[in-house]
Amino acid sequence: MFHVLTGVFVHESNTFKKGETRLQDFRDDVLDLGQVAVDRFRGVNEELAGFLDVADLSGWRLTHTVSAHATPGARVAQEAFDHIAGLICDGARAHKATLDGVLLSLHGSMVPVFCEDGEGEMLRRLRAIVGPDLPIAVTLDLHAMVTEAMVEQAQILVSYKTYPHVDMRETGRHAARLLDRTMKGDIAPRTLRRHIPMLDEANAGRTDVPQTAALYTRATAHEAEPGILAVSVNAGFSEADIAEMGPTVLVTHDRNAARATEIAEALAQTIWDQRGSVSNDFLTPEAAAALALAHPAAPPLVIADYADNPGAGAYGDATALLAALLQVGVTGGAFAPMIDPEAAAFLHRHRVGDTVTLDLGGKCDPAFGGGPLTVTGEIRHLSEGTYTGDGPILGGITHSWGKTAVFRVQGIDVLVVTLSGQMLDLQQLRAFDIAPEALRFLVVKSMQHFRAAFQPIAARVVVCDTGALATPQAHLRPYTRVRRPVWPLDR
């Protein structure tokens, strides 16, 4: 019976965002140890569930250390990093004599305050404990920024192949199966990395875009070749300003470095050749509002506020699009979420049915996406913000917005929330008495993940650049660390 140490430590860091991601920002509902945490994830669409699938089938003995996720945000505070990484390292230290392997769910774009490469640093600390030979397998997000240190410290790396991400559990199974084969001595994996000098892949890894989807189809086909164990195409994360940022191709192979090199270089060349081809048509807030006004009725026009995506570390309180909608007088829609803890607390000091005036949104950094709007409206719903997803990304997973209110302003229901998060699931509205399919229009703060749940109910989907922190206009962000030249800053 193999003894495997597992751990989950996931954060995507926007280095342009003010403040720090603290220990308390790693959600309390998943920050715990042992079998309770393991059982909570069994059967859901998470990598840990995939680990458990293989562990159950193969008869492993599992020691689970920690499950820690935080919504993408500012750099991770040293206290938070040291505490969570320390739980994983303490587990490895305590069980070193009996361990056969380590299996970790990471993101690949975590930037602590004290270094540029959170995952590489954590793997370095772990490797110093377990020694040079113990197999370490890692799952990564498709938007990982994979560094040289990461591929030096872990033998196996497997990334998602879908965006919207719907293959987390299968990615966990893939990495776990490779670890099982390694522990049995069937394979001796290593991972090869190729980096492309771009801020990110032209379509940020969208697998609903044919030319980008073809990269992942090729990657899957290569995995059927002898000695090719995993091929990962990582789109990168342009909101993190580090030296090694950008897209990468990883090939985990079994003593087949020559073929792995050919595969990695061919995929990297395709990414580079497609660097100028962008599928999104980014509308201004005014153009998006005009479309909403012209849209007659349900099913809704879905407008994605791309630039204020909390999933990219944006503040989620940009007001430019809401201001444009109010200006044209369109009604019958919803706007979700407006991440404004101050406004949510104010609304919770009143009752459903009350009419109140308040300053809404725009409080974090008005330079990105607009300042506060003074608005008057009716409180339609108050709750503690808990919901359980039932869609392809969040199915079966329970989260919370914190104190939440539905605030109707000029015929627009604004979901005012306390905790950060992007729109991924219809239950993020339905749980608060908003029926998304019955709306005339719906604004969602998300870049791409929203499509999995919201595109099927939409009459049309459009994308808006509000000038918020995750704007596609990269030149608006003050990069200082990325290696130059880099596309598209240096055309």
Coordinates of N, CA and C in Angstrom, one line a residue, residues 46-122:
E46 N -13.3 18.9 -8.4 CA -12.1 19.5 -7.8 C -11.0 18.5 -8.0
E47 N -9.7 19.0 -8.1 CA -8.6 18.0 -8.3 C -8.5 17.0 -7.1
L48 N -8.8 17.5 -5.9 CA -8.7 16.6 -4.8 C -9.7 15.4 -4.9
A49 N -10.8 15.6 -5.5 CA -11.7 14.5 -5.8 C -11.1 13.5 -6.8
G50 N -10.4 14.0 -7.8 CA -9.7 13.2 -8.7 C -8.6 12.4 -8.0
F51 N -7.9 13.0 -7.1 CA -6.9 12.3 -6.3 C -7.5 11.1 -5.6
L52 N -8.7 11.4 -5.0 CA -9.4 10.4 -4.2 C -9.9 9.2 -5.0
D53 N -10.3 9.6 -6.3 CA -10.8 8.5 -7.2 C -9.7 7.5 -7.4
V54 N -8.5 8.0 -7.7 CA -7.4 7.0 -7.9 C -6.9 6.4 -6.7
A55 N -6.9 7.1 -5.6 CA -6.4 6.5 -4.3 C -7.4 5.4 -3.9
D56 N -8.7 5.6 -4.1 CA -9.6 4.5 -3.7 C -9.4 3.3 -4.6
L57 N -9.2 3.5 -5.9 CA -9.0 2.4 -6.8 C -7.7 1.7 -6.6
S58 N -6.7 2.4 -6.2 CA -5.3 1.8 -6.1 C -5.0 1.4 -4.7
G59 N -5.9 1.7 -3.7 CA -5.6 1.3 -2.3 C -4.6 2.1 -1.6
W60 N -4.4 3.4 -2.0 CA -3.4 4.2 -1.3 C -3.8 4.5 0.1
R61 N -2.8 4.7 0.9 CA -3.0 5.4 2.2 C -2.8 6.9 2.0
L62 N -3.8 7.7 2.3 CA -3.6 9.1 2.1 C -3.4 9.9 3.4
T63 N -2.5 10.8 3.4 CA -2.4 11.8 4.5 C -2.6 13.2 3.9
H64 N -3.8 13.7 4.2 CA -4.1 15.0 3.6 C -3.7 16.1 4.6
T65 N -3.0 17.2 4.1 CA -2.5 18.2 5.0 C -3.4 19.4 5.1
V66 N -3.8 20.0 4.0 CA -4.6 21.3 4.0 C -5.3 21.4 2.7
S67 N -6.4 22.1 2.7 CA -7.2 22.5 1.5 C -7.4 24.0 1.7
A68 N -6.6 24.8 0.9 CA -6.7 26.3 1.1 C -6.8 26.9 -0.3
H69 N -8.0 27.6 -0.5 CA -8.2 28.4 -1.7 C -8.5 29.8 -1.3
A70 N -8.0 30.8 -2.1 CA -8.5 32.2 -1.9 C -8.8 32.7 -3.3
T71 N -9.8 33.5 -3.3 CA -10.2 34.2 -4.6 C -9.0 35.0 -5.1
P72 N -8.7 35.0 -6.4 CA -7.6 35.7 -6.9 C -7.6 37.2 -6.4
G73 N -6.4 37.6 -6.1 CA -6.3 38.9 -5.4 C -4.8 39.4 -5.4
A74 N -4.5 40.2 -4.4 CA -3.2 40.8 -4.3 C -2.2 39.8 -3.9
R75 N -0.9 40.1 -3.9 CA 0.1 39.2 -3.5 C -0.2 38.6 -2.1
V76 N 0.3 37.4 -2.0 CA 0.0 36.6 -0.7 C 0.9 37.1 0.4
A77 N 0.4 37.4 1.5 CA 1.2 37.9 2.7 C 2.1 36.7 3.1
Q78 N 3.3 37.1 3.6 CA 4.2 36.1 4.1 C 3.7 35.2 5.2
E79 N 2.9 35.8 6.1 CA 2.3 35.0 7.2 C 1.4 33.9 6.6
A80 N 0.6 34.3 5.6 CA -0.3 33.3 5.0 C 0.5 32.2 4.3
F81 N 1.4 32.6 3.5 CA 2.2 31.7 2.7 C 3.0 30.7 3.6
D82 N 3.6 31.3 4.6 CA 4.4 30.4 5.5 C 3.5 29.4 6.3
H83 N 2.4 29.9 6.7 CA 1.5 29.0 7.5 C 1.0 27.9 6.6
I84 N 0.4 28.2 5.4 CA -0.2 27.1 4.6 C 0.9 26.2 4.0
A85 N 2.0 26.8 3.5 CA 3.1 25.9 3.0 C 3.7 25.1 4.1
G86 N 3.7 25.8 5.3 CA 4.2 25.1 6.4 C 3.4 23.8 6.8
L87 N 2.1 23.9 6.7 CA 1.3 22.7 7.0 C 1.6 21.5 6.0
I88 N 1.9 21.9 4.8 CA 2.2 20.8 3.8 C 3.6 20.3 4.2
C89 N 4.5 21.2 4.4 CA 5.9 20.7 4.8 C 6.0 20.0 6.1
D90 N 5.2 20.4 7.1 CA 5.2 19.7 8.4 C 4.6 18.3 8.2
G91 N 3.6 18.2 7.3 CA 3.1 16.8 7.0 C 4.2 15.9 6.4
A92 N 4.9 16.5 5.5 CA 6.0 15.7 4.8 C 7.1 15.4 5.8
R93 N 7.4 16.3 6.7 CA 8.4 16.0 7.7 C 8.0 14.9 8.7
A94 N 6.7 15.0 9.1 CA 6.3 14.0 10.1 C 6.2 12.6 9.5
H95 N 5.9 12.5 8.2 CA 5.7 11.2 7.6 C 6.8 10.8 6.6
K96 N 7.9 11.5 6.6 CA 8.9 11.3 5.7 C 9.4 9.8 5.6
A97 N 9.4 9.1 6.7 CA 10.0 7.7 6.7 C 9.1 6.8 5.9
T98 N 7.8 7.1 5.8 CA 6.9 6.1 5.1 C 6.3 6.6 3.8
L99 N 6.6 7.8 3.4 CA 6.0 8.4 2.2 C 6.6 7.8 0.9
D100 N 5.6 7.5 0.0 CA 6.0 7.0 -1.3 C 5.8 8.1 -2.4
G101 N 5.1 9.1 -2.1 CA 4.8 10.2 -3.1 C 4.1 11.3 -2.5
V102 N 4.1 12.4 -3.3 CA 3.4 13.6 -2.9 C 2.5 14.1 -4.1
L103 N 1.3 14.5 -3.8 CA 0.3 14.9 -4.8 C -0.3 16.2 -4.4
L104 N 0.0 17.3 -5.1 CA -0.5 18.6 -4.8 C -1.4 19.3 -5.8
S105 N -2.4 20.0 -5.4 CA -3.2 20.8 -6.2 C -2.8 22.3 -6.0
L106 N -2.1 22.9 -7.0 CA -1.7 24.2 -7.0 C -2.3 25.0 -8.1
H107 N -2.0 26.3 -8.2 CA -2.5 27.1 -9.3 C -1.4 27.3 -10.4
G108 N -0.3 27.8 -9.9 CA 0.8 28.1 -10.8 C 1.0 29.6 -11.1
S109 N 0.2 30.4 -10.5 CA 0.4 31.9 -10.6 C 0.3 32.6 -9.3
M110 N 0.9 32.0 -8.2 CA 0.9 32.6 -6.9 C 2.1 33.4 -6.7
V111 N 2.0 34.7 -6.3 CA 3.1 35.6 -6.1 C 3.1 36.1 -4.7
P112 N 3.9 35.6 -3.8 CA 4.0 36.1 -2.4 C 4.6 37.5 -2.4
V113 N 4.6 38.1 -1.3 CA 5.2 39.5 -1.1 C 6.7 39.4 -1.1
F114 N 7.3 38.2 -0.8 CA 8.7 38.1 -0.6 C 9.5 37.5 -1.8
C115 N 8.7 37.0 -2.8 CA 9.4 36.4 -3.9 C 8.4 36.4 -5.1
E116 N 8.9 36.0 -6.3 CA 8.0 36.0 -7.5 C 7.3 34.7 -7.8
D117 N 7.8 33.6 -7.2 CA 7.4 32.3 -7.6 C 6.9 31.5 -6.4
G118 N 5.6 31.7 -6.0 CA 5.1 31.0 -4.8 C 5.2 29.5 -4.9
E119 N 4.7 28.9 -6.1 CA 4.7 27.5 -6.2 C 6.2 26.9 -6.2
G120 N 7.0 27.6 -6.9 CA 8.4 27.2 -7.0 C 9.1 27.2 -5.6
E121 N 8.8 28.2 -4.8 CA 9.3 28.3 -3.5 C 8.8 27.2 -2.6
M122 N 7.5 26.9 -2.7 CA 6.9 25.9 -1.8 C 7.4 24.5 -2.2

